[in-house]
PDB file of C-alpha atoms in Angstrom:
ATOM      1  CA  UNK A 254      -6.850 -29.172 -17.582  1.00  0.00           C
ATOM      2  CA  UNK A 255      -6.761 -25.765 -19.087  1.00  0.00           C
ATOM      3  CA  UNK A 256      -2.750 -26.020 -19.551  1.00  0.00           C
ATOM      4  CA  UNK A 257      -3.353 -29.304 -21.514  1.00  0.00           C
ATOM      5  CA  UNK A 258      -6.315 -27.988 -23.747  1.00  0.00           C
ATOM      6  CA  UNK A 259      -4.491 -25.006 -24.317  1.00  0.00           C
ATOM      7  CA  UNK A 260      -1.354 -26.947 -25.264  1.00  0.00           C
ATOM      8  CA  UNK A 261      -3.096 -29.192 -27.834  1.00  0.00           C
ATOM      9  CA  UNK A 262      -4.617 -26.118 -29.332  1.00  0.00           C
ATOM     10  CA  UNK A 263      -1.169 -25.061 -29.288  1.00  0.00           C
ATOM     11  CA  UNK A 264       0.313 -28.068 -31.389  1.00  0.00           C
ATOM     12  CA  UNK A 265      -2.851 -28.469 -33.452  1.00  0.00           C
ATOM     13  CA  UNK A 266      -2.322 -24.557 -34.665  1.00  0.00           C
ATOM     14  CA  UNK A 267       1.473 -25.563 -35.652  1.00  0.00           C
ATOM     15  CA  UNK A 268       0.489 -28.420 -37.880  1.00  0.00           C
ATOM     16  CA  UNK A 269      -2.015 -26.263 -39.691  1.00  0.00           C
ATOM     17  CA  UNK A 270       0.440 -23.620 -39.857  1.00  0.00           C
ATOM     18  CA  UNK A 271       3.275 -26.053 -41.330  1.00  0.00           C
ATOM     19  CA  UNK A 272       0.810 -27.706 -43.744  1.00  0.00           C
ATOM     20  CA  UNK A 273      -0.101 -24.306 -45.066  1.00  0.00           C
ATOM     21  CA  UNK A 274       3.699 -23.351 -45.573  1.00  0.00           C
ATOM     22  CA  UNK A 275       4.609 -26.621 -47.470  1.00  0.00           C
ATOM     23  CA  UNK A 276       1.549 -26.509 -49.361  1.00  0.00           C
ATOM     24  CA  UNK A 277       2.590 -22.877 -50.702  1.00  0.00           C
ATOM     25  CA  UNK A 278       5.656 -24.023 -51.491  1.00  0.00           C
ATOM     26  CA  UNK A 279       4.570 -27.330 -53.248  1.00  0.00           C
ATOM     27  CA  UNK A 280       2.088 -25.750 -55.303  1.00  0.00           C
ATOM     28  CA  UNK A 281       4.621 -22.391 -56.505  1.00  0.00           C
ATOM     29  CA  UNK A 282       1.572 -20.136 -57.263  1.00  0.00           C
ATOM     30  CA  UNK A 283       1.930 -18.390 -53.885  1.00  0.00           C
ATOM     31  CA  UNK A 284      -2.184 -17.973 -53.935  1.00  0.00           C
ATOM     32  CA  UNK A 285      -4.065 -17.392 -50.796  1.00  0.00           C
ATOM     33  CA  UNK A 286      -7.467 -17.086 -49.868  1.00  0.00           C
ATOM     34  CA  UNK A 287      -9.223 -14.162 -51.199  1.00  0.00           C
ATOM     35  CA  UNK A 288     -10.611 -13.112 -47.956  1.00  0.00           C
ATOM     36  CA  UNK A 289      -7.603 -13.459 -45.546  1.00  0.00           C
ATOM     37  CA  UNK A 290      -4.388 -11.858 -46.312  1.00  0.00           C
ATOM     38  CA  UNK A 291      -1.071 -13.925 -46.425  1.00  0.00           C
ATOM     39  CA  UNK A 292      -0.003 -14.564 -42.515  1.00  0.00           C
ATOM     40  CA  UNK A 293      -3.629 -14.285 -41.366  1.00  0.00           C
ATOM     41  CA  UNK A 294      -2.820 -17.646 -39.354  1.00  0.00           C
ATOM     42  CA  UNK A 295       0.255 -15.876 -37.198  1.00  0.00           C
ATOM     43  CA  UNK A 296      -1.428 -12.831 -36.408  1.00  0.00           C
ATOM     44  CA  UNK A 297      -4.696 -15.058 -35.178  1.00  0.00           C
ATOM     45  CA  UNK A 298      -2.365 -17.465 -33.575  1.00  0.00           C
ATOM     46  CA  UNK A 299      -0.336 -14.660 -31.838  1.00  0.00           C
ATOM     47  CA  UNK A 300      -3.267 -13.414 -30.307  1.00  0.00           C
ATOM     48  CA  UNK A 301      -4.513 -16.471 -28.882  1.00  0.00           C
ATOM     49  CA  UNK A 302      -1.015 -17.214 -27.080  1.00  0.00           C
ATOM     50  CA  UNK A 303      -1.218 -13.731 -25.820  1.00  0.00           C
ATOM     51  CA  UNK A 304      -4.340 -14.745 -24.056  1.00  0.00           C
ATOM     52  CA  UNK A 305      -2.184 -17.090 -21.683  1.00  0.00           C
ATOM     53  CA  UNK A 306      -0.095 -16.482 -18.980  1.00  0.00           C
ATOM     54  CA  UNK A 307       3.648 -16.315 -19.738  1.00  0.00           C
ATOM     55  CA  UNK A 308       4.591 -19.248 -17.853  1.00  0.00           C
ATOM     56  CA  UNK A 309       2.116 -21.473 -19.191  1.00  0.00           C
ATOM     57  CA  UNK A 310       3.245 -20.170 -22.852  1.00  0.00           C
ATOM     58  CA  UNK A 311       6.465 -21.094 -21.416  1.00  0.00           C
ATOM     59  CA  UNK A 312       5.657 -24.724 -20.244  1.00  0.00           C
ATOM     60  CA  UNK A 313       4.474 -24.964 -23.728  1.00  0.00           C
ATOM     61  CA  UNK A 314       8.124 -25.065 -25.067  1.00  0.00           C
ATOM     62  CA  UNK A 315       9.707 -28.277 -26.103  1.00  0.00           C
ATOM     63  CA  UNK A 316      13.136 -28.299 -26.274  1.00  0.00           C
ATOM     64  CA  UNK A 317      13.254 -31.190 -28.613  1.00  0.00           C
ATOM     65  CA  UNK A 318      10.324 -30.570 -31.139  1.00  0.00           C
ATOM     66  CA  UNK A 319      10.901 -32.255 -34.491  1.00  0.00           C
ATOM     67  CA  UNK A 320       9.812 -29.124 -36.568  1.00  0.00           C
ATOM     68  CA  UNK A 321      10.127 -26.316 -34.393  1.00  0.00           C
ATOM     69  CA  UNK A 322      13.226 -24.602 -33.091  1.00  0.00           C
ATOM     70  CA  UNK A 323      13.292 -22.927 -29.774  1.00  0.00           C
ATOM     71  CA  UNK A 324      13.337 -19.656 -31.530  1.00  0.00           C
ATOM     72  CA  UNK A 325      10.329 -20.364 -33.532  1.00  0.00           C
ATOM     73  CA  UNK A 326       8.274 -21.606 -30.720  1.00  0.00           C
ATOM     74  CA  UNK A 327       9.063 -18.903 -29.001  1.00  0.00           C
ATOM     75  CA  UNK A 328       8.630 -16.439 -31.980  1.00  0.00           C
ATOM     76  CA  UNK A 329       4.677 -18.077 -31.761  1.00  0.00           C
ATOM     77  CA  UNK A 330       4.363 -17.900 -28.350  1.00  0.00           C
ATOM     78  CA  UNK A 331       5.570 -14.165 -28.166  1.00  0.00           C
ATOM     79  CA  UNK A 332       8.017 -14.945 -25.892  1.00  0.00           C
ATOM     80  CA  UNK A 333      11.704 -13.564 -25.852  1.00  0.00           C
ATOM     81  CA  UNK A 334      14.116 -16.311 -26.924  1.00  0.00           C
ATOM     82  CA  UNK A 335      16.378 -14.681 -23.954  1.00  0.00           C
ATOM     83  CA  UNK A 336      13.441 -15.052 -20.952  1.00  0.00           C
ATOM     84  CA  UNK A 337      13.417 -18.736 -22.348  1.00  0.00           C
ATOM     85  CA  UNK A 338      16.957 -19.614 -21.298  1.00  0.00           C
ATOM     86  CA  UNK A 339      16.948 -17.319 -18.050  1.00  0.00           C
ATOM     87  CA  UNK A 340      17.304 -18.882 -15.058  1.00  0.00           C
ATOM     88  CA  UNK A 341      16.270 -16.117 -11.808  1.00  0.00           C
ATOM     89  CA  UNK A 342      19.220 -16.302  -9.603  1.00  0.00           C
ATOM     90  CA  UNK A 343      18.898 -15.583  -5.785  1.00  0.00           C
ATOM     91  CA  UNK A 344      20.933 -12.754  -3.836  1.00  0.00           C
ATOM     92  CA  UNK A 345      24.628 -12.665  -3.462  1.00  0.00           C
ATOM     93  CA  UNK A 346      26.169 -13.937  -0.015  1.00  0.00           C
ATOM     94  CA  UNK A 347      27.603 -10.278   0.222  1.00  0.00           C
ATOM     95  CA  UNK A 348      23.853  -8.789  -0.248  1.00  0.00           C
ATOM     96  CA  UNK A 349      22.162 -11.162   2.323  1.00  0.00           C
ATOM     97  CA  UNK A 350      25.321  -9.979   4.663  1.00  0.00           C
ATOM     98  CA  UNK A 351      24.654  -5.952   4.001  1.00  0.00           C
ATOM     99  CA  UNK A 352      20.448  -6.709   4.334  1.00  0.00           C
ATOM    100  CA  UNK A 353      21.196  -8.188   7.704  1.00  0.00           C
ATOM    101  CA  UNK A 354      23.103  -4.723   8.461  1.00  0.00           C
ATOM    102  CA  UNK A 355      20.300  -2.729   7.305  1.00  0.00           C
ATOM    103  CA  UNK A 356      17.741  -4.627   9.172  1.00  0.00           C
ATOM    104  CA  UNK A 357      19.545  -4.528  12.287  1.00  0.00           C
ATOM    105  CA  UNK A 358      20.428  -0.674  11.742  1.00  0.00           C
ATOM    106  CA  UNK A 359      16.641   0.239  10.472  1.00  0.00           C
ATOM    107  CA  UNK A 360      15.542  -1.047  13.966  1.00  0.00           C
ATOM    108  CA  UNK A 361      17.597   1.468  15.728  1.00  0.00           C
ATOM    109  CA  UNK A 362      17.002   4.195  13.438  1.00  0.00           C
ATOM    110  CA  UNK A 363      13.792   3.493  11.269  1.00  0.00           C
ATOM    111  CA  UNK A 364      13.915   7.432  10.192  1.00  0.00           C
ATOM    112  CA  UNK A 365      17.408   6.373   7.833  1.00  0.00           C
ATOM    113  CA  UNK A 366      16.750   6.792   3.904  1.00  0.00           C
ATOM    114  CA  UNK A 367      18.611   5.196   1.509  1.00  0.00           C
ATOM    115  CA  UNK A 368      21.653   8.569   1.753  1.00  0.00           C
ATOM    116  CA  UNK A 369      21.822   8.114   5.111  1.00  0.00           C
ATOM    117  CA  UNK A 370      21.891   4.068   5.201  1.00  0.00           C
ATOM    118  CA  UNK A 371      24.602   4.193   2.661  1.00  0.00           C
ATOM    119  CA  UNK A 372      26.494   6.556   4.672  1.00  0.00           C
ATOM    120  CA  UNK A 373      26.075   4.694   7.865  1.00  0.00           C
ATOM    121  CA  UNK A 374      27.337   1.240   5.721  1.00  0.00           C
ATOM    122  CA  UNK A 375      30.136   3.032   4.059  1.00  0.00           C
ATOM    123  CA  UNK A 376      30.997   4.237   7.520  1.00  0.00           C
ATOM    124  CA  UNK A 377      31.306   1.004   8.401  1.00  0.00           C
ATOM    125  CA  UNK A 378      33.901  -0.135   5.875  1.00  0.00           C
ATOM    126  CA  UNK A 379      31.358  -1.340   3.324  1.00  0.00           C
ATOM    127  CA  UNK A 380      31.836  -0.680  -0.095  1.00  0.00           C
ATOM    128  CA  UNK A 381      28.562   0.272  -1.239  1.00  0.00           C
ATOM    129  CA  UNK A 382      26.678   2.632  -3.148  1.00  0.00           C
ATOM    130  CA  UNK A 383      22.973   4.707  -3.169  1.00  0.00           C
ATOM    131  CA  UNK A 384      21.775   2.529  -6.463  1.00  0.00           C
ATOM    132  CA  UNK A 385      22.375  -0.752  -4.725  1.00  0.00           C
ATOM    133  CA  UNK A 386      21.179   0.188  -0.879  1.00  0.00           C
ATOM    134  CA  UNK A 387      17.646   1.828  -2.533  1.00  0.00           C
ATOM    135  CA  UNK A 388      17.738  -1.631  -4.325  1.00  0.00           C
ATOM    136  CA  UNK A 389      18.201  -3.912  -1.254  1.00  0.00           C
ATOM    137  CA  UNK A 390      15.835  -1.679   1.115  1.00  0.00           C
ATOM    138  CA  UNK A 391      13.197  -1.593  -1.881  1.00  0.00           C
ATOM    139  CA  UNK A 392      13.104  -5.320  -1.865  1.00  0.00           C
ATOM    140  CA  UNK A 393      13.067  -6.029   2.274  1.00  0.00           C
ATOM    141  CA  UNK A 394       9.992  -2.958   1.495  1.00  0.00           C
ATOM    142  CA  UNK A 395      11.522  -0.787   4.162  1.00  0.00           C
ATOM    143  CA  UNK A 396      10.270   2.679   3.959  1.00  0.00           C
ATOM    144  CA  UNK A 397      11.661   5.616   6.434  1.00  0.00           C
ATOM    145  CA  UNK A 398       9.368   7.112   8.763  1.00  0.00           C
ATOM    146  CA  UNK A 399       9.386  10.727   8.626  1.00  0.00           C
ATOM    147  CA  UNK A 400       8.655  14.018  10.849  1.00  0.00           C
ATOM    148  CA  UNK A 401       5.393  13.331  12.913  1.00  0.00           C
ATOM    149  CA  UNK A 402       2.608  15.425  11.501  1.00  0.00           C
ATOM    150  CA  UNK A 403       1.602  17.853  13.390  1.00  0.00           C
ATOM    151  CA  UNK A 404      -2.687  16.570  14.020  1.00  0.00           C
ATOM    152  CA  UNK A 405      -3.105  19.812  16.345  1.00  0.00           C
ATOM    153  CA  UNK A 406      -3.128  22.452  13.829  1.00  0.00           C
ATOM    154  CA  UNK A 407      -6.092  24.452  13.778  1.00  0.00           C
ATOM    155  CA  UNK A 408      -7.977  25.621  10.407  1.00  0.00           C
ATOM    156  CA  UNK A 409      -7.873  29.177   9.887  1.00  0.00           C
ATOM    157  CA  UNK A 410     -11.736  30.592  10.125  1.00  0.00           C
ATOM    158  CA  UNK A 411     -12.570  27.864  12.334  1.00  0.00           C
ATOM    159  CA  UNK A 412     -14.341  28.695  16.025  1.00  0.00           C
ATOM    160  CA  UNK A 413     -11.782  28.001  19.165  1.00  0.00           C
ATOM    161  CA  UNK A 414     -13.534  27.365  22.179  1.00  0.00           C
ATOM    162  CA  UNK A 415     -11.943  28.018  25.874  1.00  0.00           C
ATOM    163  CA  UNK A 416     -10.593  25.100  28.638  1.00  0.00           C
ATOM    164  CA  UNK A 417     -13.692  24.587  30.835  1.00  0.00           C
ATOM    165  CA  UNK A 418     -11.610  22.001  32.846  1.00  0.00           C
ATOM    166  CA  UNK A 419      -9.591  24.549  35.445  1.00  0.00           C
ATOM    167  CA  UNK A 420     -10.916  23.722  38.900  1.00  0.00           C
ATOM    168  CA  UNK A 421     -13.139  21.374  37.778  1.00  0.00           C
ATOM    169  CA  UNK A 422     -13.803  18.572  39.987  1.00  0.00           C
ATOM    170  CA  UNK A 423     -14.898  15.525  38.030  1.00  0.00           C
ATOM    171  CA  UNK A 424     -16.031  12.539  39.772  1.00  0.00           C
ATOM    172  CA  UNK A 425     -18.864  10.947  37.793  1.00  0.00           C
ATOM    173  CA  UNK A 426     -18.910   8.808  34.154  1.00  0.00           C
ATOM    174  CA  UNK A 427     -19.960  10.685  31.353  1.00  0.00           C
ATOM    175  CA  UNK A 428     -19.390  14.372  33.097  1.00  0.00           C
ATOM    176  CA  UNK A 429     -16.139  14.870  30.944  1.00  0.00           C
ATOM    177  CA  UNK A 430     -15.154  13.069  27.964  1.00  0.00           C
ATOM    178  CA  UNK A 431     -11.890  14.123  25.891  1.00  0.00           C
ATOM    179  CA  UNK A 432     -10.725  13.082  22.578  1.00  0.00           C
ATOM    180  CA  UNK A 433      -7.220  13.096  20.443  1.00  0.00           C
ATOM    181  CA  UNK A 434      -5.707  11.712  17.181  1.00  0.00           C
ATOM    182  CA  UNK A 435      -2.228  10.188  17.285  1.00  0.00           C
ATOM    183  CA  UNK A 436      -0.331   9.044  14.128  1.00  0.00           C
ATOM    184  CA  UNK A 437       0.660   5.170  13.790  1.00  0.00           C
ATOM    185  CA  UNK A 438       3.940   4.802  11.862  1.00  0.00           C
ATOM    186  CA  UNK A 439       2.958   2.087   9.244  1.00  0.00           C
ATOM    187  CA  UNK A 440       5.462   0.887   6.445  1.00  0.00           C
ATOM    188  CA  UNK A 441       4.475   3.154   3.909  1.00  0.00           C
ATOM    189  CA  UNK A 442       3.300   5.969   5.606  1.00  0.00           C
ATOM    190  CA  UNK A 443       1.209   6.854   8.515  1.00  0.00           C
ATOM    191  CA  UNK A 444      -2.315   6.071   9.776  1.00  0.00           C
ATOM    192  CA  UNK A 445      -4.235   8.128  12.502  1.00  0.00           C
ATOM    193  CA  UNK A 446      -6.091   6.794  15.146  1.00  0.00           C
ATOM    194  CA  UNK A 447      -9.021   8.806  17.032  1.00  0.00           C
ATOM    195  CA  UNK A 448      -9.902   7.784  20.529  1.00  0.00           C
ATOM    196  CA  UNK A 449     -12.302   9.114  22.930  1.00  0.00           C
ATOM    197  CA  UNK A 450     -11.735   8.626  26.489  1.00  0.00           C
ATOM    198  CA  UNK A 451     -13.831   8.874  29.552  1.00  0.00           C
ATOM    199  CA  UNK A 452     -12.224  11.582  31.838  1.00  0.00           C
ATOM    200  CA  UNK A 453     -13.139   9.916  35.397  1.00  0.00           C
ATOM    201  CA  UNK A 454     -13.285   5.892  34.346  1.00  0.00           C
ATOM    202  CA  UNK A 455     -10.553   5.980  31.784  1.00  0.00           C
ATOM    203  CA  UNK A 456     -12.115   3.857  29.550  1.00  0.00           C
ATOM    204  CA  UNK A 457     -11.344   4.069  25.555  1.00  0.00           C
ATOM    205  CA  UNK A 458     -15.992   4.693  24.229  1.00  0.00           C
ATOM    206  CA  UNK A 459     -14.698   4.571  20.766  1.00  0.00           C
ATOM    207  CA  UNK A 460     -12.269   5.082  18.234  1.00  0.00           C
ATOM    208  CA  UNK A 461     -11.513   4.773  14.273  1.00  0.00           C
ATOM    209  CA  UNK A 462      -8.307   4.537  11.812  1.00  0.00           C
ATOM    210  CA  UNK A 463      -8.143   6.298   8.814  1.00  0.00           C
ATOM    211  CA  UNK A 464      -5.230   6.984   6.701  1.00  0.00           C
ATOM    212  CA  UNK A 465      -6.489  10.607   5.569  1.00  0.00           C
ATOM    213  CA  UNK A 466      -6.979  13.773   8.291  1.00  0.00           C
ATOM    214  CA  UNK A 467     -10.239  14.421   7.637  1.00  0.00           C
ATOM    215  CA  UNK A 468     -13.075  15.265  10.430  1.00  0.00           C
ATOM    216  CA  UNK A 469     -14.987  11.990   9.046  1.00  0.00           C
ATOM    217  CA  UNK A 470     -13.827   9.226  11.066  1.00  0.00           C
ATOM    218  CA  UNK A 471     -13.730  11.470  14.429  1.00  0.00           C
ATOM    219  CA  UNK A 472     -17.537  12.321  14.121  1.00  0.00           C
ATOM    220  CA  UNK A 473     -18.071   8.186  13.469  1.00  0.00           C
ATOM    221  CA  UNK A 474     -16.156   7.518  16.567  1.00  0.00           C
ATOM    222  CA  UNK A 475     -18.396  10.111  18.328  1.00  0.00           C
ATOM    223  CA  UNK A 476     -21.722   9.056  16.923  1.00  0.00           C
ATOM    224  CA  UNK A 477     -20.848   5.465  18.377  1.00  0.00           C
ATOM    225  CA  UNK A 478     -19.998   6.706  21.718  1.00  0.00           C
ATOM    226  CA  UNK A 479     -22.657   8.854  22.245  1.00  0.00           C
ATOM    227  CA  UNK A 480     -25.092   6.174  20.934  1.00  0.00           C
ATOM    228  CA  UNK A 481     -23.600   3.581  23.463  1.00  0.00           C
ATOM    229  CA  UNK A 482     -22.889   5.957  26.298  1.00  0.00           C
ATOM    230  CA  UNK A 483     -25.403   8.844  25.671  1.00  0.00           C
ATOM    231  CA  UNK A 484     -23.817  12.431  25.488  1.00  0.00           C
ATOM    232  CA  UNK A 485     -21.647  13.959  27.983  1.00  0.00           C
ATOM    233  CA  UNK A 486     -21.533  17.096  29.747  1.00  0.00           C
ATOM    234  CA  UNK A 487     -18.277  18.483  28.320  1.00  0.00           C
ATOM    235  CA  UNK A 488     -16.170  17.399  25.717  1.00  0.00           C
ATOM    236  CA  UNK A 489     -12.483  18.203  25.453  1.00  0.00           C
ATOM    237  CA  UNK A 490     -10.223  18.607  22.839  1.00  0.00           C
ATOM    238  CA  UNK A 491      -7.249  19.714  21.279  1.00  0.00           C
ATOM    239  CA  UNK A 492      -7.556  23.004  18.419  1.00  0.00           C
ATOM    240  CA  UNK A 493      -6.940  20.362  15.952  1.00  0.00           C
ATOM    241  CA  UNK A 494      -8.751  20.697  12.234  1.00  0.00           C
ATOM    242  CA  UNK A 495     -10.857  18.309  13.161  1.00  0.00           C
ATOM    243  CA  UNK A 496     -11.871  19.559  16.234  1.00  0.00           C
ATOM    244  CA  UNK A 497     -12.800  22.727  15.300  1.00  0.00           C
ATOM    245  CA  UNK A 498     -14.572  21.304  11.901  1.00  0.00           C
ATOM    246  CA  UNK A 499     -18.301  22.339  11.540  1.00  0.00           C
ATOM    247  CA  UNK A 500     -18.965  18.594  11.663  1.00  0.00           C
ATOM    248  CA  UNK A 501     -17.404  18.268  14.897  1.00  0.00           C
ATOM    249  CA  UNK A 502     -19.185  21.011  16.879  1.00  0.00           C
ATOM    250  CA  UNK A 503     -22.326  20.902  15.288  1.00  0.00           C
ATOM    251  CA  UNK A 504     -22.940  17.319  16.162  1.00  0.00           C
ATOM    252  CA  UNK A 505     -21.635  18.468  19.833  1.00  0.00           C
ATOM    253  CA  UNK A 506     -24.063  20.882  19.876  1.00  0.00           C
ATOM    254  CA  UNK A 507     -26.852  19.246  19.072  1.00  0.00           C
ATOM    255  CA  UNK A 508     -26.533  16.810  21.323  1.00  0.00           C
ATOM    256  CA  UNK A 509     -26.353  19.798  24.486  1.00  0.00           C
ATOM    257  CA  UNK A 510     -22.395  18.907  24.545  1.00  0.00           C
ATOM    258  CA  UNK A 511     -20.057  22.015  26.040  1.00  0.00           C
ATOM    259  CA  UNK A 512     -17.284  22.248  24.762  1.00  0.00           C
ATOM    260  CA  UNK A 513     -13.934  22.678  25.453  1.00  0.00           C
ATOM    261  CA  UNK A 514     -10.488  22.880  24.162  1.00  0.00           C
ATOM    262  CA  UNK A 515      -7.194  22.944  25.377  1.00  0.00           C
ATOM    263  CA  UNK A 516      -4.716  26.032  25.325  1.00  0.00           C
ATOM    264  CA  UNK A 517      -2.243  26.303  22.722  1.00  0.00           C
ATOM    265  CA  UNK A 518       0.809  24.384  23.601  1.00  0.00           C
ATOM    266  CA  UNK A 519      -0.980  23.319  26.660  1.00  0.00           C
ATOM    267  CA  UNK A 520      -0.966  19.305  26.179  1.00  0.00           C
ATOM    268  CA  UNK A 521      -1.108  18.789  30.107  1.00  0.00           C
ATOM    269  CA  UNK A 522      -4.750  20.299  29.647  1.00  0.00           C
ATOM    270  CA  UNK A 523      -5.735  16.966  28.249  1.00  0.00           C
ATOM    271  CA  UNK A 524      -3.130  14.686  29.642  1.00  0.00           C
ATOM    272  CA  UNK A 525      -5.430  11.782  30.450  1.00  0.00           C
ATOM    273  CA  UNK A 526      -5.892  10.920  26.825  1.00  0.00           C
ATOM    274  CA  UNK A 527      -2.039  12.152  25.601  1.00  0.00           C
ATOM    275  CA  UNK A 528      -0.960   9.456  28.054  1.00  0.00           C
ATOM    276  CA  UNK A 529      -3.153   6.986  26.651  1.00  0.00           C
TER     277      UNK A 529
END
């Protein structure tokens, strides 16, 4: 309904238009009203078309109008004459064949860029270039991943607290809990997932994604396990950022939480949840 009200607006705009030019050229004095300026109709007109989507300014076109060129209708409907005649044309047989080769190889090796695909296809015996690969991979949206982050890395000036784990005989729920933040390799980039575990049942209490590093989403997943599960006795932890944050260890604290963290380089102090 809109397309067919806007298209009568359309046609009733071009008859008003073409009376006013044959009228100014009938009458020779050239005169126009004194308050619009000459072309006052365009303009107004130009703007309204602009309102509409291109391809319903496009569907507007008729190839066999009686007054109107192509060129001209176009011209009105500020669309390029050129976009009128285009016709989109689908991928080459030869560029389906080489994004089949960099599907296959971006399974195997998902850390490849666009250098190192073209090298691996050239390689190969393909004749191909960086400009067209970083075309092809941009449109099948593959995106490398790169070097794991490293979500362990204490903040200098934070407080590191020692392993209280080392002998410790734990054979009751809610006597040791331990948390840690891996990275999930997304297509874009990387999320980070927080899970905290139960050291005797081995049950996941809570977790959170977030796509940033900050100590926010880590203190959510602990509010909601201690909330569900009450607090534990000791809670263990890598010296990462997060786990070291004020936010962290004060909410630890005052819930009567001990805490403890692992050595450096030590990820068999927390194995249970490194496995998980």
């Amino acid at each position: 309904m809109k397309t067919c009200a806007a298209r009568r607006r359309v046609r009733c705009l071009r008859t008003w238009r073409l009376q006013g030019t044959r009228h100014r050229r009938g009458s020779g004095s050239g005169s126009t009203c004194q308050d619009r300026r000459a072309g006052g109709g365009q303009l107004f007109f130009g703007k309204k078309a602009q309102t509409l989507g291109r391809e319903v300014r496009r569907g507007m076109i008729e190839r066999d109008h009686p007054d109107l060129s192509i060129g001209q209708q176009c011209a009105l409907l500020s669309i390029p004459r050129s976009s009128f005649y285009y016709t989109p044309q689908g991928e080459t047989e030869q560029n389906l064949a080489l994004m089949r080769l960099i599907d296959v190889q971006f399974l195997e090796t998902p850390f490849f860029g666009v250098r190192q695909m073209t090298w691996h296809l050239r390689n190969e015996g393909h004749a191909v270039n960086e400009k067209r690969i970083r075309r092809l991979m941009r449109l099948m949206e593959l995106m490398p991943i790169y070097q794991k982050p490293n979500t362990s890395r204490p903040t200098k000036g934070h407080k590191t607290y020692p392993y209280l784990l080392r002998g410790l005989r734990v054979d009751r729920p809610n006597q040791v809990w331990c948390v840690d933040i891996t990275y999930l390799p997304m297509r874009r980039g990387f999320l980070y997932l927080v899970a905290i575990m139960d050291w005797h049942t081995r049950t996941v209490l809570a977790w959170r994604i977030s796509n940033t590093l900050d100590a926010d989403f880590c203190v959510e997943a602990l509010n909601e396990a201690i909330y569900r599960f009450g607090p534990p006795d000791i809670m263990n932890s890598d010296q990462g950022s997060q786990f070291t944050s004020f936010e962290w260890t004060d909410r630890l604290r005052r819930s009567g939480v001990r805490i403890s963290m692992d050595g450096k380089g030590r990820y068999l102090d927390n194995i249970f949840i490194e496995r998980l």
